[in-house]
Structures are given as structure tokens and as C-alpha cells.
JSON list of C-alpha atoms in Angstrom, two decimals:
[
{"chain": "A", "resi": 725, "resn": "MET", "atom": "CA", "xyz": [7.85, -5.11, -4.10]},
{"chain": "A", "resi": 726, "resn": "LEU", "atom": "CA", "xyz": [5.21, -3.00, -5.82]},
{"chain": "A", "resi": 727, "resn": "SER", "atom": "CA", "xyz": [5.47, -5.13, -8.94]},
{"chain": "A", "resi": 728, "resn": "PRO", "atom": "CA", "xyz": [2.41, -5.30, -11.25]},
{"chain": "A", "resi": 729, "resn": "LYS", "atom": "CA", "xyz": [2.80, -9.09, -11.36]},
{"chain": "A", "resi": 730, "resn": "LEU", "atom": "CA", "xyz": [2.37, -11.47, -8.45]},
{"chain": "A", "resi": 731, "resn": "THR", "atom": "CA", "xyz": [5.48, -13.54, -7.88]},
{"chain": "A", "resi": 732, "resn": "LEU", "atom": "CA", "xyz": [4.15, -16.24, -5.58]},
{"chain": "A", "resi": 733, "resn": "HIS", "atom": "CA", "xyz": [2.26, -19.35, -6.80]},
{"chain": "A", "resi": 734, "resn": "ASN", "atom": "CA", "xyz": [0.09, -20.16, -3.76]},
{"chain": "A", "resi": 735, "resn": "TYR", "atom": "CA", "xyz": [-3.28, -18.31, -3.67]},
{"chain": "A", "resi": 736, "resn": "ASN", "atom": "CA", "xyz": [-3.04, -17.33, -0.02]},
{"chain": "A", "resi": 737, "resn": "ALA", "atom": "CA", "xyz": [0.47, -16.08, -0.53]},
{"chain": "A", "resi": 738, "resn": "GLN", "atom": "CA", "xyz": [-0.72, -14.03, -3.52]},
{"chain": "A", "resi": 739, "resn": "VAL", "atom": "CA", "xyz": [-3.43, -12.50, -1.35]},
{"chain": "A", "resi": 740, "resn": "SER", "atom": "CA", "xyz": [-0.88, -11.59, 1.30]},
{"chain": "A", "resi": 741, "resn": "GLU", "atom": "CA", "xyz": [1.45, -10.18, -1.32]},
{"chain": "A", "resi": 742, "resn": "SER", "atom": "CA", "xyz": [-1.34, -8.03, -2.77]},
{"chain": "A", "resi": 743, "resn": "LEU", "atom": "CA", "xyz": [-2.31, -6.69, 0.67]},
{"chain": "A", "resi": 744, "resn": "ALA", "atom": "CA", "xyz": [1.39, -5.88, 1.41]},
{"chain": "A", "resi": 745, "resn": "ASN", "atom": "CA", "xyz": [1.58, -3.95, -1.88]},
{"chain": "A", "resi": 746, "resn": "VAL", "atom": "CA", "xyz": [-1.62, -2.00, -1.09]},
{"chain": "A", "resi": 747, "resn": "LYS", "atom": "CA", "xyz": [-0.26, -1.20, 2.42]},
{"chain": "A", "resi": 748, "resn": "ALA", "atom": "CA", "xyz": [2.99, 0.00, 0.93]},
{"chain": "A", "resi": 749, "resn": "MET", "atom": "CA", "xyz": [1.24, 2.18, -1.65]},
{"chain": "A", "resi": 750, "resn": "ASN", "atom": "CA", "xyz": [-1.01, 3.72, 0.98]},
{"chain": "A", "resi": 751, "resn": "LYS", "atom": "CA", "xyz": [2.02, 4.58, 3.05]},
{"chain": "A", "resi": 752, "resn": "VAL", "atom": "CA", "xyz": [3.66, 6.33, 0.12]},
{"chain": "A", "resi": 753, "resn": "ILE", "atom": "CA", "xyz": [0.43, 8.21, -0.67]},
{"chain": "A", "resi": 754, "resn": "ARG", "atom": "CA", "xyz": [0.08, 9.25, 3.01]},
{"chain": "A", "resi": 755, "resn": "LEU", "atom": "CA", "xyz": [3.67, 10.58, 3.04]},
{"chain": "A", "resi": 756, "resn": "SER", "atom": "CA", "xyz": [3.01, 12.76, 0.04]},
{"chain": "A", "resi": 757, "resn": "MET", "atom": "CA", "xyz": [-0.20, 14.29, 1.39]},
{"chain": "A", "resi": 758, "resn": "PRO", "atom": "CA", "xyz": [0.09, 17.69, 3.01]},
{"chain": "A", "resi": 759, "resn": "VAL", "atom": "CA", "xyz": [-0.72, 17.86, 6.74]},
{"chain": "A", "resi": 760, "resn": "ARG", "atom": "CA", "xyz": [-3.60, 20.15, 7.47]},
{"chain": "A", "resi": 761, "resn": "GLN", "atom": "CA", "xyz": [-3.86, 22.05, 10.69]},
{"chain": "A", "resi": 762, "resn": "GLN", "atom": "CA", "xyz": [-6.71, 24.28, 11.76]},
{"chain": "A", "resi": 763, "resn": "ILE", "atom": "CA", "xyz": [-5.72, 27.88, 12.41]},
{"chain": "A", "resi": 764, "resn": "ASN", "atom": "CA", "xyz": [-7.63, 29.65, 15.18]}
]
């Protein structure tokens, strides 16, 4: 996963593969973001 090249040949499968890659990248980015909490 997270390969710069699409491995599937069917267009719909490539779209699904791209969306899965974006979802995985967003998850990794979200994990590295600091959690902000408001201090009262």
C-alpha cells in the first residue's frame, strides 16, 4: 500500500485503490498531529 503507482488495471479498482491510499495517509498524518486541549 501507499505505492506511487497504481497496481490494478480496472479504472474503478484504481479509484478505490487511490481512495484507500488517501485514507491511510490521512490516518498517519492524524496520528502525528499533537492533540490540543483548551486550558481554563
